[in-house]
GROMACS .gro file of N, CA, C and O in nm:
model
  332
    1LEU      N    1  14.141  13.248  14.449
    1LEU     CA    2  14.035  13.152  14.450
    1LEU      C    3  14.040  13.076  14.289
    1LEU      O    4  14.023  13.144  14.216
    2SER      N    5  14.021  12.949  14.317
    2SER     CA    6  14.019  12.879  14.202
    2SER      C    7  13.848  12.824  14.179
    2SER      O    8  13.762  12.862  14.257
    3GLU      N    9  13.809  12.812  14.060
    3GLU     CA   10  13.686  12.769  14.011
    3GLU      C   11  13.599  12.658  14.120
    3GLU      O   12  13.508  12.707  14.146
    4LYS      N   13  13.705  12.581  14.159
    4LYS     CA   14  13.629  12.472  14.255
    4LYS      C   15  13.605  12.538  14.392
    4LYS      O   16  13.553  12.468  14.475
    5ASP      N   17  13.663  12.661  14.421
    5ASP     CA   18  13.617  12.710  14.557
    5ASP      C   19  13.480  12.794  14.553
    5ASP      O   20  13.434  12.825  14.663
    6TRP      N   21  13.433  12.806  14.428
    6TRP     CA   22  13.294  12.848  14.420
    6TRP      C   23  13.156  12.745  14.377
    6TRP      O   24  13.206  12.672  14.307
    7VAL      N   25  13.069  12.789  14.438
    7VAL     CA   26  12.936  12.694  14.424
    7VAL      C   27  12.830  12.783  14.381
    7VAL      O   28  12.807  12.885  14.427
    8LEU      N   29  12.763  12.714  14.267
    8LEU     CA   30  12.634  12.791  14.205
    8LEU      C   31  12.513  12.766  14.332
    8LEU      O   32  12.495  12.666  14.361
    9VAL      N   33  12.470  12.885  14.379
    9VAL     CA   34  12.383  12.885  14.464
    9VAL      C   35  12.236  12.922  14.400
    9VAL      O   36  12.134  12.903  14.418
   10TYR      N   37  12.227  13.021  14.271
   10TYR     CA   38  12.112  13.059  14.222
   10TYR      C   39  12.127  13.077  14.077
   10TYR      O   40  12.233  13.133  14.030
   11SER      N   41  12.024  13.067  13.991
   11SER     CA   42  12.026  13.103  13.868
   11SER      C   43  11.916  13.196  13.844
   11SER      O   44  11.779  13.151  13.877
   12ALA      N   45  11.932  13.305  13.766
   12ALA     CA   46  11.829  13.384  13.744
   12ALA      C   47  11.839  13.386  13.583
   12ALA      O   48  11.892  13.385  13.491
   13PHE      N   49  11.690  13.454  13.509
   13PHE     CA   50  11.666  13.489  13.400
   13PHE      C   51  11.667  13.626  13.390
   13PHE      O   52  11.671  13.681  13.276
   14SER      N   53  11.675  13.707  13.467
   14SER     CA   54  11.669  13.829  13.480
   14SER      C   55  11.800  13.914  13.535
   14SER      O   56  11.821  13.858  13.657
   15GLU      N   57  11.858  13.973  13.466
   15GLU     CA   58  11.991  14.069  13.531
   15GLU      C   59  11.960  14.149  13.637
   15GLU      O   60  12.047  14.152  13.747
   16ILE      N   61  11.813  14.208  13.650
   16ILE     CA   62  11.793  14.278  13.770
   16ILE      C   63  11.777  14.202  13.881
   16ILE      O   64  11.842  14.243  13.999
   17GLU      N   65  11.705  14.082  13.868
   17GLU     CA   66  11.709  13.973  13.978
   17GLU      C   67  11.846  13.943  14.032
   17GLU      O   68  11.871  13.948  14.157
   18ALA      N   69  11.899  13.932  13.930
   18ALA     CA   70  12.052  13.841  14.000
   18ALA      C   71  12.136  13.961  14.050
   18ALA      O   72  12.192  13.942  14.164
   19ASN      N   73  12.115  14.085  13.990
   19ASN     CA   74  12.212  14.186  14.073
   19ASN      C   75  12.144  14.253  14.213
   19ASN      O   76  12.198  14.265  14.309
   20MET      N   77  12.012  14.232  14.221
   20MET     CA   78  11.929  14.233  14.334
   20MET      C   79  11.995  14.157  14.455
   20MET      O   80  11.991  14.170  14.566
   21LEU      N   81  11.980  14.038  14.404
   21LEU     CA   82  12.038  13.918  14.513
   21LEU      C   83  12.163  13.942  14.530
   21LEU      O   84  12.212  13.927  14.648
   22LYS      N   85  12.268  13.970  14.439
   22LYS     CA   86  12.394  13.998  14.466
   22LYS      C   87  12.409  14.106  14.550
   22LYS      O   88  12.480  14.089  14.659
   23GLU      N   89  12.340  14.214  14.567
   23GLU     CA   90  12.353  14.313  14.638
   23GLU      C   91  12.303  14.292  14.797
   23GLU      O   92  12.385  14.325  14.881
   24ASN      N   93  12.196  14.222  14.804
   24ASN     CA   94  12.157  14.162  14.915
   24ASN      C   95  12.275  14.069  15.015
   24ASN      O   96  12.271  14.084  15.110
   25LEU      N   97  12.303  13.975  14.937
   25LEU     CA   98  12.411  13.884  14.960
   25LEU      C   99  12.540  13.972  15.022
   25LEU      O  100  12.595  13.934  15.124
   26GLU      N  101  12.573  14.047  14.946
   26GLU     CA  102  12.674  14.116  14.974
   26GLU      C  103  12.658  14.208  15.097
   26GLU      O  104  12.778  14.246  15.174
   27SER      N  105  12.554  14.262  15.114
   27SER     CA  106  12.529  14.332  15.231
   27SER      C  107  12.515  14.245  15.368
   27SER      O  108  12.541  14.292  15.470
   28ALA      N  109  12.506  14.125  15.336
   28ALA     CA  110  12.507  14.016  15.451
   28ALA      C  111  12.673  13.973  15.467
   28ALA      O  112  12.686  13.861  15.509
   29GLU      N  113  12.742  14.054  15.389
   29GLU     CA  114  12.891  13.997  15.394
   29GLU      C  115  12.941  13.880  15.335
   29GLU      O  116  13.013  13.801  15.408
   30ILE      N  117  12.852  13.831  15.214
   30ILE     CA  118  12.864  13.704  15.132
   30ILE      C  119  12.931  13.745  15.012
   30ILE      O  120  12.866  13.819  14.953
   31GLU      N  121  13.045  13.712  14.981
   31GLU     CA  122  13.130  13.750  14.849
   31GLU      C  123  13.025  13.680  14.755
   31GLU      O  124  13.029  13.542  14.743
   32VAL      N  125  13.001  13.736  14.622
   32VAL     CA  126  12.939  13.680  14.515
   32VAL      C  127  12.995  13.711  14.409
   32VAL      O  128  13.050  13.811  14.385
   33SER      N  129  12.983  13.602  14.311
   33SER     CA  130  13.051  13.618  14.178
   33SER      C  131  12.941  13.582  14.076
   33SER      O  132  12.870  13.484  14.075
   34ILE      N  133  12.904  13.666  13.980
   34ILE     CA  134  12.800  13.645  13.856
   34ILE      C  135  12.862  13.601  13.734
   34ILE      O  136  12.954  13.655  13.703
   35LEU      N  137  12.803  13.510  13.692
   35LEU     CA  138  12.837  13.442  13.568
   35LEU      C  139  12.701  13.475  13.464
   35LEU      O  140  12.618  13.421  13.473
   36SER      N  141  12.714  13.556  13.363
   36SER     CA  142  12.598  13.608  13.273
   36SER      C  143  12.640  13.512  13.130
   36SER      O  144  12.737  13.521  13.086
   37GLN      N  145  12.536  13.453  13.107
   37GLN     CA  146  12.565  13.380  12.961
   37GLN      C  147  12.471  13.434  12.854
   37GLN      O  148  12.451  13.397  12.735
   38LYS      N  149  12.467  13.566  12.864
   38LYS     CA  150  12.407  13.643  12.775
   38LYS      C  151  12.491  13.679  12.644
   38LYS      O  152  12.593  13.714  12.671
   39ASP      N  153  12.452  13.660  12.547
   39ASP     CA  154  12.528  13.670  12.422
   39ASP      C  155  12.491  13.819  12.369
   39ASP      O  156  12.410  13.832  12.312
   40SER      N  157  12.573  13.917  12.390
   40SER     CA  158  12.559  14.033  12.356
   40SER      C  159  12.584  14.053  12.207
   40SER      O  160  12.528  14.169  12.139
   41SER      N  161  12.661  13.978  12.109
   41SER     CA  162  12.672  13.971  11.990
   41SER      C  163  12.550  13.947  11.918
   41SER      O  164  12.528  13.927  11.763
   42PHE      N  165  12.449  13.869  11.977
   42PHE     CA  166  12.335  13.805  11.913
   42PHE      C  167  12.195  13.850  11.996
   42PHE      O  168  12.139  13.774  12.071
   43PRO      N  169  12.179  13.992  11.971
   43PRO     CA  170  12.055  14.027  12.038
   43PRO      C  171  11.914  13.969  12.004
   43PRO      O  172  11.904  13.949  11.879
   44VAL      N  173  11.823  13.919  12.101
   44VAL     CA  174  11.708  13.883  12.065
   44VAL      C  175  11.614  13.920  12.161
   44VAL      O  176  11.637  13.984  12.234
   45PRO      N  177  11.490  13.940  12.103
   45PRO     CA  178  11.385  14.000  12.197
   45PRO      C  179  11.351  13.924  12.324
   45PRO      O  180  11.366  13.794  12.319
   46GLY      N  181  11.333  13.965  12.454
   46GLY     CA  182  11.310  13.915  12.547
   46GLY      C  183  11.472  13.893  12.615
   46GLY      O  184  11.552  13.911  12.551
   47ASP      N  185  11.449  13.828  12.705
   47ASP     CA  186  11.575  13.786  12.794
   47ASP      C  187  11.590  13.651  12.787
   47ASP      O  188  11.538  13.586  12.885
   48LEU      N  189  11.657  13.573  12.709
   48LEU     CA  190  11.664  13.435  12.718
   48LEU      C  191  11.776  13.401  12.784
   48LEU      O  192  11.822  13.228  12.790
   49SER      N  193  11.871  13.466  12.836
   49SER     CA  194  12.022  13.424  12.897
   49SER      C  195  11.982  13.371  13.048
   49SER      O  196  11.878  13.404  13.123
   50THR      N  197  12.068  13.288  13.087
   50THR     CA  198  12.097  13.281  13.222
   50THR      C  199  12.193  13.328  13.303
   50THR      O  200  12.280  13.331  13.252
   51ILE      N  201  12.147  13.376  13.431
   51ILE     CA  202  12.255  13.446  13.514
   51ILE      C  203  12.276  13.363  13.631
   51ILE      O  204  12.180  13.341  13.692
   52LYS      N  205  12.412  13.319  13.663
   52LYS     CA  206  12.441  13.226  13.756
   52LYS      C  207  12.491  13.314  13.867
   52LYS      O  208  12.609  13.375  13.847
   53LEU      N  209  12.457  13.286  13.993
   53LEU     CA  210  12.535  13.350  14.112
   53LEU      C  211  12.612  13.253  14.188
   53LEU      O  212  12.560  13.136  14.228
   54PHE      N  213  12.752  13.277  14.210
   54PHE     CA  214  12.824  13.174  14.268
   54PHE      C  215  12.863  13.235  14.411
   54PHE      O  216  12.881  13.350  14.417
   55VAL      N  217  12.902  13.169  14.533
   55VAL     CA  218  12.955  13.195  14.630
   55VAL      C  219  13.059  13.112  14.681
   55VAL      O  220  13.088  12.999  14.626
   56LYS      N  221  13.145  13.140  14.762
   56LYS     CA  222  13.237  13.050  14.806
   56LYS      C  223  13.191  12.939  14.900
   56LYS      O  224  13.085  12.922  14.965
   57LYS      N  225  13.249  12.818  14.904
   57LYS     CA  226  13.181  12.693  14.938
   57LYS      C  227  13.155  12.707  15.067
   57LYS      O  228  13.041  12.676  15.132
   58ALA      N  229  13.253  12.794  15.179
   58ALA     CA  230  13.215  12.799  15.303
   58ALA      C  231  13.091  12.907  15.349
   58ALA      O  232  13.010  12.878  15.466
   59ASP      N  233  13.027  12.947  15.235
   59ASP     CA  234  12.927  13.065  15.258
   59ASP      C  235  12.773  12.996  15.202
   59ASP      O  236  12.710  13.071  15.218
   60VAL      N  237  12.807  12.873  15.147
   60VAL     CA  238  12.691  12.815  15.080
   60VAL      C  239  12.563  12.801  15.163
   60VAL      O  240  12.462  12.854  15.129
   61PRO      N  241  12.588  12.758  15.298
   61PRO     CA  242  12.433  12.752  15.376
   61PRO      C  243  12.380  12.839  15.418
   61PRO      O  244  12.277  12.898  15.404
   62GLU      N  245  12.471  12.977  15.464
   62GLU     CA  246  12.428  13.091  15.479
   62GLU      C  247  12.366  13.170  15.350
   62GLU      O  248  12.255  13.233  15.369
   63ALA      N  249  12.423  13.146  15.255
   63ALA     CA  250  12.366  13.218  15.113
   63ALA      C  251  12.237  13.161  15.083
   63ALA      O  252  12.143  13.238  15.021
   64LEU      N  253  12.218  13.024  15.082
   64LEU     CA  254  12.091  12.957  15.042
   64LEU      C  255  12.003  12.994  15.139
   64LEU      O  256  11.883  13.008  15.105
   65GLU      N  257  12.014  12.999  15.275
   65GLU     CA  258  11.946  13.040  15.363
   65GLU      C  259  11.879  13.183  15.340
   65GLU      O  260  11.739  13.225  15.359
   66PHE      N  261  11.979  13.273  15.297
   66PHE     CA  262  11.955  13.423  15.280
   66PHE      C  263  11.861  13.457  15.152
   66PHE      O  264  11.764  13.527  15.150
   67ILE      N  265  11.894  13.365  15.056
   67ILE     CA  266  11.830  13.360  14.934
   67ILE      C  267  11.687  13.331  14.946
   67ILE      O  268  11.569  13.371  14.915
   68GLN      N  269  11.674  13.213  15.025
   68GLN     CA  270  11.517  13.155  15.068
   68GLN      C  271  11.469  13.270  15.125
   68GLN      O  272  11.323  13.287  15.115
   69GLU      N  273  11.496  13.337  15.217
   69GLU     CA  274  11.429  13.438  15.309
   69GLU      C  275  11.410  13.559  15.204
   69GLU      O  276  11.294  13.604  15.211
   70VAL      N  277  11.493  13.605  15.122
   70VAL     CA  278  11.433  13.706  15.040
   70VAL      C  279  11.349  13.682  14.926
   70VAL      O  280  11.249  13.755  14.895
   71LYS      N  281  11.351  13.549  14.892
   71LYS     CA  282  11.277  13.509  14.783
   71LYS      C  283  11.116  13.474  14.852
   71LYS      O  284  11.016  13.502  14.743
   72SER      N  285  11.101  13.447  14.981
   72SER     CA  286  10.980  13.425  15.024
   72SER      C  287  10.909  13.543  15.063
   72SER      O  288  10.803  13.542  15.105
   73LYS      N  289  10.980  13.673  15.061
   73LYS     CA  290  10.916  13.801  15.114
   73LYS      C  291  10.818  13.837  14.979
   73LYS      O  292  10.872  13.837  14.865
   74PRO      N  293  10.716  13.890  15.009
   74PRO     CA  294  10.628  13.969  14.918
   74PRO      C  295  10.700  14.049  14.816
   74PRO      O  296  10.754  14.143  14.890
   75LEU      N  297  10.667  14.080  14.702
   75LEU     CA  298  10.759  14.200  14.633
   75LEU      C  299  10.681  14.302  14.660
   75LEU      O  300  10.736  14.423  14.650
   76ASP      N  301  10.543  14.314  14.688
   76ASP     CA  302  10.468  14.439  14.687
   76ASP      C  303  10.452  14.464  14.825
   76ASP      O  304  10.358  14.591  14.851
   77SER      N  305  10.515  14.443  14.914
   77SER     CA  306  10.514  14.444  15.073
   77SER      C  307  10.500  14.604  15.081
   77SER      O  308  10.435  14.670  15.156
   78ASP      N  309  10.589  14.680  15.017
   78ASP     CA  310  10.594  14.844  15.022
   78ASP      C  311  10.491  14.908  14.988
   78ASP      O  312  10.441  15.006  15.035
   79GLU      N  313  10.419  14.852  14.886
   79GLU     CA  314  10.299  14.928  14.815
   79GLU      C  315  10.181  14.915  14.905
   79GLU      O  316  10.089  14.973  14.900
   80ASP      N  317  10.163  14.795  14.982
   80ASP     CA  318  10.063  14.775  15.088
   80ASP      C  319  10.079  14.901  15.176
   80ASP      O  320   9.939  14.938  15.227
   81ASP      N  321  10.160  14.975  15.206
   81ASP     CA  322  10.150  15.044  15.325
   81ASP      C  323  10.109  15.195  15.273
   81ASP      O  324  10.072  15.259  15.340
   82ASP      N  325  10.123  15.201  15.133
   82ASP     CA  326  10.074  15.335  15.070
   82ASP      C  327   9.916  15.361  15.043
   82ASP      O  328   9.873  15.448  15.031
   83GLU      N  329   9.842  15.220  15.067
   83GLU     CA  330   9.706  15.244  15.028
   83GLU      C  331   9.621  15.277  15.178
   83GLU      O  332   9.660  15.281  15.264
   0.00000   0.00000   0.00000
């Protein structure tokens, strides 16, 4: 596949968030490519880099819908069960 076969579907500032979304998308059988713009030769406090998630053009609608579903779920839904 060439660069023009991939479409940006999400930008994250956290590597953890990007990897979690990547794992979720891959579990839905959507191939994902991550582009991290983090400069490891110039470390700074905090995380100022942008991490971009790309999917194949054919998977864009499904990927966007999946990301919207994942992002709309409450983060602490598991913790509520423990109380």
